[in-house]
mmCIF file of C-alpha atoms and ligand atoms in Angstrom:
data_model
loop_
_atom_site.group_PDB
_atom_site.id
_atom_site.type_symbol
_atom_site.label_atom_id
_atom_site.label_comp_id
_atom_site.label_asym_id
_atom_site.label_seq_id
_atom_site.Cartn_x
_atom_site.Cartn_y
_atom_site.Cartn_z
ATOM 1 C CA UNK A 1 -63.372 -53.964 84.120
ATOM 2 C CA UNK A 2 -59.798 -52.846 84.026
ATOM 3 C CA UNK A 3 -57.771 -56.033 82.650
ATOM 4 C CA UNK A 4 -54.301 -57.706 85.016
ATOM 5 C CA UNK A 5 -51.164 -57.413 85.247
ATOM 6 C CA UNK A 6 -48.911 -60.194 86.522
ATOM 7 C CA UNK A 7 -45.783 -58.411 87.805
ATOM 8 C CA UNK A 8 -43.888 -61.684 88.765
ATOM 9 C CA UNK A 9 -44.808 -65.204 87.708
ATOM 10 C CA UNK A 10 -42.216 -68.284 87.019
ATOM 11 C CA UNK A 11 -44.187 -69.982 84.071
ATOM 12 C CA UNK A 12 -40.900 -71.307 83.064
ATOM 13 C CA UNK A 13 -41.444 -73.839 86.352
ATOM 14 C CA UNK A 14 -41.567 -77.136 85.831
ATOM 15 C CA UNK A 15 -45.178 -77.492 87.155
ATOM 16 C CA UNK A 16 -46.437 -75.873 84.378
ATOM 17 C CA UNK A 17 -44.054 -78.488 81.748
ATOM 18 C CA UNK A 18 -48.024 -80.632 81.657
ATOM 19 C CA UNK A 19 -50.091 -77.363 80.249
ATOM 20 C CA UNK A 20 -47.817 -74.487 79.864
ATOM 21 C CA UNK A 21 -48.928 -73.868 76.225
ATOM 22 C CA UNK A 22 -52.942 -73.868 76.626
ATOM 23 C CA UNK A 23 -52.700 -72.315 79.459
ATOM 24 C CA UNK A 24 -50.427 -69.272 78.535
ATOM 25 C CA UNK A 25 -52.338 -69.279 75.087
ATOM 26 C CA UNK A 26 -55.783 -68.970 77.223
ATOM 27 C CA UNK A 27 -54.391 -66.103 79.957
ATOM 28 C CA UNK A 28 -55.783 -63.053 77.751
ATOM 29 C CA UNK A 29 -58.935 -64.445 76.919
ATOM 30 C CA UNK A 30 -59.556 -64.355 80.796
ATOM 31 C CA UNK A 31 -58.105 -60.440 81.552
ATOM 32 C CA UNK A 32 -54.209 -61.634 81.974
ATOM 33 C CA UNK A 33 -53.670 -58.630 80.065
ATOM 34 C CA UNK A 34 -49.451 -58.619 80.995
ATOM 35 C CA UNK A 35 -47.534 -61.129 83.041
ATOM 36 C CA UNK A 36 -43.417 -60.445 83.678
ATOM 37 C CA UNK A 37 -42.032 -63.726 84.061
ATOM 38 C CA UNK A 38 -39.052 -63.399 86.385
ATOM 39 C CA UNK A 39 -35.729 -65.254 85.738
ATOM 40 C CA UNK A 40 -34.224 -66.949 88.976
ATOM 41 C CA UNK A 41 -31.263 -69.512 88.563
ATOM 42 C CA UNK A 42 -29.490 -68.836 84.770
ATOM 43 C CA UNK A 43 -31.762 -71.758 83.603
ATOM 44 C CA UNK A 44 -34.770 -69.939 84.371
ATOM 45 C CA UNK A 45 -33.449 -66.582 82.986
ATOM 46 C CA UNK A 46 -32.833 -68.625 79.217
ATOM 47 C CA UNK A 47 -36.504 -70.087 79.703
ATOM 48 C CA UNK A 48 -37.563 -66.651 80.729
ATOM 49 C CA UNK A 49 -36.464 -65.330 77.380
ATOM 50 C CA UNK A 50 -37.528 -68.070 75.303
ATOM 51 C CA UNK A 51 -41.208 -67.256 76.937
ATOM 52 C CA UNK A 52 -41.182 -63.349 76.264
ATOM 53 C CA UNK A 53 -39.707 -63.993 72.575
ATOM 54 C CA UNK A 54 -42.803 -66.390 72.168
ATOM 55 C CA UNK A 55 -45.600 -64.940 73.932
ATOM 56 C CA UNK A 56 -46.490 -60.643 73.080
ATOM 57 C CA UNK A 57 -48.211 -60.320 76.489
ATOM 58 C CA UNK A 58 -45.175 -61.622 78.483
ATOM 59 C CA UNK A 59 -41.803 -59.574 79.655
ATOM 60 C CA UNK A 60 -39.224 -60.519 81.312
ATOM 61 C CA UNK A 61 -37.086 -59.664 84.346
ATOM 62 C CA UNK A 62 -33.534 -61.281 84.433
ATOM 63 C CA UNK A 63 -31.109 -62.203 87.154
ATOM 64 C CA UNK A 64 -30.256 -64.136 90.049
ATOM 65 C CA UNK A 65 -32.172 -65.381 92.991
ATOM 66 C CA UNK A 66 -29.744 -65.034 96.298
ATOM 67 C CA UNK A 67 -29.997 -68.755 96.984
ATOM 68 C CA UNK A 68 -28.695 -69.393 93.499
ATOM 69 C CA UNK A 69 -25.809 -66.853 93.462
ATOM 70 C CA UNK A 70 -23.562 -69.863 94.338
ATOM 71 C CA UNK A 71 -23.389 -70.405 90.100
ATOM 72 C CA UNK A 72 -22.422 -67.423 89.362
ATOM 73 C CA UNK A 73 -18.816 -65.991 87.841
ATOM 74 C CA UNK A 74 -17.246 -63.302 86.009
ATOM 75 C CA UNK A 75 -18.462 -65.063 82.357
ATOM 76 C CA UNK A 76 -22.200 -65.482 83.391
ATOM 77 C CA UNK A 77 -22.273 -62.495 84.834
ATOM 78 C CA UNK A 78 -21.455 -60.943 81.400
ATOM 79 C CA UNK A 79 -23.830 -63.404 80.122
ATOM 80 C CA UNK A 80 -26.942 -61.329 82.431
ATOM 81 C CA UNK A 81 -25.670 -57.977 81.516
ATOM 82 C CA UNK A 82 -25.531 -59.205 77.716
ATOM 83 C CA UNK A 83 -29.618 -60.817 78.081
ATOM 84 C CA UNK A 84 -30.819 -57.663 80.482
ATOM 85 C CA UNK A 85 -30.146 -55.446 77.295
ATOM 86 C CA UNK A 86 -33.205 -56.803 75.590
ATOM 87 C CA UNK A 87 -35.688 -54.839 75.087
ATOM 88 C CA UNK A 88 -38.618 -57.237 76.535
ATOM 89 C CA UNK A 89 -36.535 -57.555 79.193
ATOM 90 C CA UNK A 90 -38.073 -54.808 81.725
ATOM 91 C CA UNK A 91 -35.873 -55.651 84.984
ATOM 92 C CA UNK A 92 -32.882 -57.048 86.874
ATOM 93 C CA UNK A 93 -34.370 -59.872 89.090
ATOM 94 C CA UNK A 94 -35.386 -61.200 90.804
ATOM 95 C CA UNK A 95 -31.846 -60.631 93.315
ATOM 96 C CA UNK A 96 -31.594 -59.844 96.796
ATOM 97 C CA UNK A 97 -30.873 -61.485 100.115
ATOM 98 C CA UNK A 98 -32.602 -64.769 101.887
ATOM 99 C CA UNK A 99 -31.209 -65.964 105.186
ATOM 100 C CA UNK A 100 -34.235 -68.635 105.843
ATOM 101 C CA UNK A 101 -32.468 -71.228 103.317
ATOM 102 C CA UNK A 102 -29.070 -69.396 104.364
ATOM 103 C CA UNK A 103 -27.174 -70.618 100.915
ATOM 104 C CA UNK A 104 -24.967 -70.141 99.907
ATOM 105 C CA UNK A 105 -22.783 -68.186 102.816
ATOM 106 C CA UNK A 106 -23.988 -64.469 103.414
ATOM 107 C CA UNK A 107 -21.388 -63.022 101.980
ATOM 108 C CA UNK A 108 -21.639 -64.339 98.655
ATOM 109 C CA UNK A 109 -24.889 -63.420 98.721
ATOM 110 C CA UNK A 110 -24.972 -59.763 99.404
ATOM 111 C CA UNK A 111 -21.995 -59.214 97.141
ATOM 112 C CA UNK A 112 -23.723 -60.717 93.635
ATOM 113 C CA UNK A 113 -26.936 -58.479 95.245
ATOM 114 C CA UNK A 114 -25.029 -55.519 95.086
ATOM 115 C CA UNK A 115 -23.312 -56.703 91.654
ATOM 116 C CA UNK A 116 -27.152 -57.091 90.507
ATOM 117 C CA UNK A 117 -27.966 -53.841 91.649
ATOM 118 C CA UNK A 118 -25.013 -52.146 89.885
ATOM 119 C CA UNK A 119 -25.869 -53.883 86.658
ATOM 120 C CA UNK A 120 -29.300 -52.213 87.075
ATOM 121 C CA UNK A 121 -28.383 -48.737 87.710
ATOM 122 C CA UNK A 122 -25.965 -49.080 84.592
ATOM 123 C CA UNK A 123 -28.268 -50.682 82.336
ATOM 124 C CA UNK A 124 -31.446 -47.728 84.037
ATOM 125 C CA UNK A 125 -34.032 -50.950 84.669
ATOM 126 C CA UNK A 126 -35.395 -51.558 87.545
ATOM 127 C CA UNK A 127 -35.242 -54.212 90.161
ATOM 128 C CA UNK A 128 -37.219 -57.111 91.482
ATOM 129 C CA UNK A 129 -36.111 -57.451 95.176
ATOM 130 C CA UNK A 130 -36.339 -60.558 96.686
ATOM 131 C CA UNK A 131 -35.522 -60.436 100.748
ATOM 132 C CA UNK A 132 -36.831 -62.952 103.814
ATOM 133 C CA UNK A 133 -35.496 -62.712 106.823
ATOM 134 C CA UNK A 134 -32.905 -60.316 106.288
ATOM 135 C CA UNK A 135 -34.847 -57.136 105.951
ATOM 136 C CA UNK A 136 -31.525 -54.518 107.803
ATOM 137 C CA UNK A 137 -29.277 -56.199 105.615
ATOM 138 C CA UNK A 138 -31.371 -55.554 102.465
ATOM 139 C CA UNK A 139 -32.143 -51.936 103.762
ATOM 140 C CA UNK A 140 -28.412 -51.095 104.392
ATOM 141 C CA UNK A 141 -27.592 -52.317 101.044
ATOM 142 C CA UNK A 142 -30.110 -50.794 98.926
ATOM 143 C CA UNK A 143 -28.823 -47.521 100.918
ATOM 144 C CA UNK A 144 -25.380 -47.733 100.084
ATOM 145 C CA UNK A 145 -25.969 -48.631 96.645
ATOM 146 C CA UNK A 146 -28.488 -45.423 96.130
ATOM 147 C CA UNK A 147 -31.561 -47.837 95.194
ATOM 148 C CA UNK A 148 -33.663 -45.027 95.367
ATOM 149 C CA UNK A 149 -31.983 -43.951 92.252
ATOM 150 C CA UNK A 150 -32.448 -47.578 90.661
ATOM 151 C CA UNK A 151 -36.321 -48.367 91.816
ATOM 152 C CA UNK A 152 -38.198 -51.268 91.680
ATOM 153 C CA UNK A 153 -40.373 -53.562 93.427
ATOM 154 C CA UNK A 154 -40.330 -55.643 97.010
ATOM 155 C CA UNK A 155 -41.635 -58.791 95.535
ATOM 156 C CA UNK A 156 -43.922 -60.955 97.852
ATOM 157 C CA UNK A 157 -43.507 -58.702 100.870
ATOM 158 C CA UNK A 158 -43.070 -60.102 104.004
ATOM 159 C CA UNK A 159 -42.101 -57.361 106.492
ATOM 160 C CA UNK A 160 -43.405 -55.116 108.644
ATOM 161 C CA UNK A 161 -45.214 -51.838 108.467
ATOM 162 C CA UNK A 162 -42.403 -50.192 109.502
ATOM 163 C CA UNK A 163 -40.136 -51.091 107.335
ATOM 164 C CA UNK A 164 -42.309 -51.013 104.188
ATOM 165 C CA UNK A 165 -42.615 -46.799 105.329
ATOM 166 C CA UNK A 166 -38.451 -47.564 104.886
ATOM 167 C CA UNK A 167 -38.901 -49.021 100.754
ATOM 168 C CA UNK A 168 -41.696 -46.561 100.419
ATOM 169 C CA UNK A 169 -39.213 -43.657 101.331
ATOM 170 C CA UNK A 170 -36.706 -44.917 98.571
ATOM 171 C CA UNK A 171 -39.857 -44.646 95.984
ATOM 172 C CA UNK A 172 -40.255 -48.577 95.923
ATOM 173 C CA UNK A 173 -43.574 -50.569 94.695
ATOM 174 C CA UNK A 174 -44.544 -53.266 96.854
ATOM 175 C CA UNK A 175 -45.680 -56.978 95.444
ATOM 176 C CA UNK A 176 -48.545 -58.059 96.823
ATOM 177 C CA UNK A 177 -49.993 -62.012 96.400
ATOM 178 C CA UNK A 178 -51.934 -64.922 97.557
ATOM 179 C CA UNK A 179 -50.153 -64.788 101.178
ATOM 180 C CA UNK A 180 -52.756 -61.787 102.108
ATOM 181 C CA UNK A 181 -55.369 -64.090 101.714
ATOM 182 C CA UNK A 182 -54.039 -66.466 104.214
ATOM 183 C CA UNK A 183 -55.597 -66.062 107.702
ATOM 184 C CA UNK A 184 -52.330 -66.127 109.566
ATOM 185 C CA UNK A 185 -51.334 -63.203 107.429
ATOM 186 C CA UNK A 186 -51.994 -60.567 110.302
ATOM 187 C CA UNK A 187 -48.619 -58.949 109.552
ATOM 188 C CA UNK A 188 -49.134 -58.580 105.774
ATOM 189 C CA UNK A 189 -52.834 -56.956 106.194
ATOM 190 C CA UNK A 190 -51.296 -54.655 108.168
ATOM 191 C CA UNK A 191 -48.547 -53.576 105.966
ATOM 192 C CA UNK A 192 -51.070 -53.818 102.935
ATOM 193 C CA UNK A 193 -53.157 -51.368 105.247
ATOM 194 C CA UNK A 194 -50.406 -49.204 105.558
ATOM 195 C CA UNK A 195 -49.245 -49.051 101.916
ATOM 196 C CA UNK A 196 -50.929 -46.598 100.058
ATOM 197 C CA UNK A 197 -52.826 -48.289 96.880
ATOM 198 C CA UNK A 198 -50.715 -46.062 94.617
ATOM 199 C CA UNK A 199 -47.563 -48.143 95.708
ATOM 200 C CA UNK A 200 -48.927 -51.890 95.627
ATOM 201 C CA UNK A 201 -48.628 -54.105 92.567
ATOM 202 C CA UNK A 202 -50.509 -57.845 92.606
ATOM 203 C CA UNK A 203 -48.295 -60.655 92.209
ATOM 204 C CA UNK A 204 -48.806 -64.755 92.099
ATOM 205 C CA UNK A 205 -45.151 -65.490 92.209
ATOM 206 C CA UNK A 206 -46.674 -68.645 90.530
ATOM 207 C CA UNK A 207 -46.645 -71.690 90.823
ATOM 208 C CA UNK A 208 -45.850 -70.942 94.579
ATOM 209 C CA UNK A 209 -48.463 -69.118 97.284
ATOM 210 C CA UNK A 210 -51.619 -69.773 95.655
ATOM 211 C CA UNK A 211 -54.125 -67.453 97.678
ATOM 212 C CA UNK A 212 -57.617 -69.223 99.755
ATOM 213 C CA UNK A 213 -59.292 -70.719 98.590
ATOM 214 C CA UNK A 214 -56.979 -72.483 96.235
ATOM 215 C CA UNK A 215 -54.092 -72.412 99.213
ATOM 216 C CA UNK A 216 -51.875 -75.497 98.587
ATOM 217 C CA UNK A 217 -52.716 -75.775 94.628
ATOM 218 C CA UNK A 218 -50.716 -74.857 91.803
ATOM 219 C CA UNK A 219 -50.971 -71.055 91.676
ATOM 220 C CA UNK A 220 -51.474 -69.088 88.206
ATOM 221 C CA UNK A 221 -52.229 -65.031 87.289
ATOM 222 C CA UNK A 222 -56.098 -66.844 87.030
ATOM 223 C CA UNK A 223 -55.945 -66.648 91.345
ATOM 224 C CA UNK A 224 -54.974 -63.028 91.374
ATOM 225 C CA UNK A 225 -59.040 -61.813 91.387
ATOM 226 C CA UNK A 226 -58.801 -63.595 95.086
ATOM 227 C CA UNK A 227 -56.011 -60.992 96.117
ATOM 228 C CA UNK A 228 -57.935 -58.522 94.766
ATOM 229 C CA UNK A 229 -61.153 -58.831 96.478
ATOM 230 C CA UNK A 230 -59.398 -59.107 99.831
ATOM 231 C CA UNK A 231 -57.149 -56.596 99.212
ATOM 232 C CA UNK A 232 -60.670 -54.131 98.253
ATOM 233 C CA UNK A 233 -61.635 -55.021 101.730
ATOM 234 C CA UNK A 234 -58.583 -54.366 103.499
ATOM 235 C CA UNK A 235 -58.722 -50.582 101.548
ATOM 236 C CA UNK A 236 -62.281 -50.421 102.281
ATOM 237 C CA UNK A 237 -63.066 -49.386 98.291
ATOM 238 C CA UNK A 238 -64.211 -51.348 95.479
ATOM 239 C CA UNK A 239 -62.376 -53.866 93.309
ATOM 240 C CA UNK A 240 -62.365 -51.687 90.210
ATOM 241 C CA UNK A 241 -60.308 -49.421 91.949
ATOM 242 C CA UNK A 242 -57.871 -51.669 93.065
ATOM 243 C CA UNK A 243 -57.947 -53.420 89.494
ATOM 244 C CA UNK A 244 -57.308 -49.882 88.270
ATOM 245 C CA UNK A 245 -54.768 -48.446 90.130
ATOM 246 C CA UNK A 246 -52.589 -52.191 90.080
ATOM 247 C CA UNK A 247 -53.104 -52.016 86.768
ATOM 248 C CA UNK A 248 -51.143 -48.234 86.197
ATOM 249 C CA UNK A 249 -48.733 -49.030 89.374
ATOM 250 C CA UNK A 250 -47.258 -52.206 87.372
ATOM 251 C CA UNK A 251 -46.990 -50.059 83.961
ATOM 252 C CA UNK A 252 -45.186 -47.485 86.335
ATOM 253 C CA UNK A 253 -42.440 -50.062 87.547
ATOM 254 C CA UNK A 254 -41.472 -51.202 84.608
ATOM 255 C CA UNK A 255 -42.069 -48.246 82.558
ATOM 256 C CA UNK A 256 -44.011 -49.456 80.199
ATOM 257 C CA UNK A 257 -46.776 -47.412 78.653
ATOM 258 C CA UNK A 258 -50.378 -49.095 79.065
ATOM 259 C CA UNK A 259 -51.650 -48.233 75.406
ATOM 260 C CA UNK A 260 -53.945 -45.493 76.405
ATOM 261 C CA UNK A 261 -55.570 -47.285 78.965
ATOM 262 C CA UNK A 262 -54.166 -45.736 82.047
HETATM 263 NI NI1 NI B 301 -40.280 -65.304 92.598
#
């Protein structure tokens, strides 16, 4: 059974403070094979790479969540580019836009995404795109900026079908999680539908959006098998070859080789 790959987890959240160790210690032993833990606030991008310096199986993606772009200036800023340059460090994120919190003002916002994005193309790592609500903005931005040249992922997508064919033109994975297990998720089956299986990677975006039936709980890369099966369904082929082909999408992303086992 091909093993998992996490492609955007927050173990450095302080729901996992009780267990962190045992349970990041246990993750292999039960097919977590790779997990990228994704940096959000500058806090989270230091814990971030205290947790890939400790832990062989975990990366890292650095940068700044839109809703904490408000911390930001010119000396942190060299402070990312300086941490990005790590070599366990496999992408900028996770940046982008969010208008449901709406914070800090939109303009601050879009201009430390397209800062992000720069820093990216410079440094040739991907991104991890984070965008709610605010899926033209994010589009004409990633346009302008040539993100097609950049790549990345659409973490947690949220959109329609329609515009995932728009990511999907600019060669763009798409993160899948526990949200396509929800029943009110009509939306997101039909995107998932829609998106071929070459282009989805699985996601927990953990502790958050723990798929059924563990909706509501602490989520962890352990839930991802839930995605998977529904996911299988939606596709109409077995689990194995969703396993499979998450498994070499997520390698793909953040170029990293997968050890002969692609
Ligand atoms: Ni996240």
């Amino acid at each position: 059974m091909t093993q998992i790959f996490d492609t955007h987890a927050h173990y450095d959240d302080e729901a996992f403070d009780e267990d962190r160790e045992e349970l990041l210690e246990m993750l292999p032993q039960k097919g977590i094979a790779k997990v990228v833990n994704v940096g959000a606030s500058l806090s989270s991008c230091k814990r971030t790479i205290e947790l890939m310096n400790r832990y062989d199986y975990i990366y890292g993606a650095i940068g700044v969540h839109p809703n904490e772009t408000a911390e930001l200036t010119e000396e942190s800023f060299e402070w990312l580019r300086q941490q990005c340059q790590s070599e366990k460090c496999v992408a900028v994120g996770e940046i982008g836009l969010d208008y449901y919190w709406d914070e800090p003002e939109r303009e601050i916002q879009k201009s430390w995404f397209v800062r992000q994005l720069n820093l990216a193309k410079e440094l040739k790592k991907p991104v991890v795109i984070h965008s709610r609500d605010a899926a033209k903005d994010t589009v004409d931005l990633m346009t302008a900026e040539k993100a097609g040249e950049i790549g990345g992922v659409i973490h947690c997508y949220s959109y329609t079908k329609e515009t995932a064919k728009t990511f999907l033109d600019m060669g763009f994975f798409i993160g899948i999680g526990g949200v396509l297990t929800f029943k009110n998720a009509r939306k997101l089956k039909e995107a998932a539908e829609y998106i071929p299986l070459e282009r989805i990677v699985l996601e927990t975006d953990c502790p958050y959006l723990a798929p059924e039936p563990n909706r509501g709980k602490r989520n962890s890369s352990l839930n991802i098998p839930y995605v998977i099966s529904v996911l299988a369904d939606l596709k109409g082929v077995d689990e194995e070859t969703v396993r499979r082909a998450a498994w070499e999408n997520a390698h793909k992303l953040y170029r990293l080789t997968c050890e002969g086992k692609c």
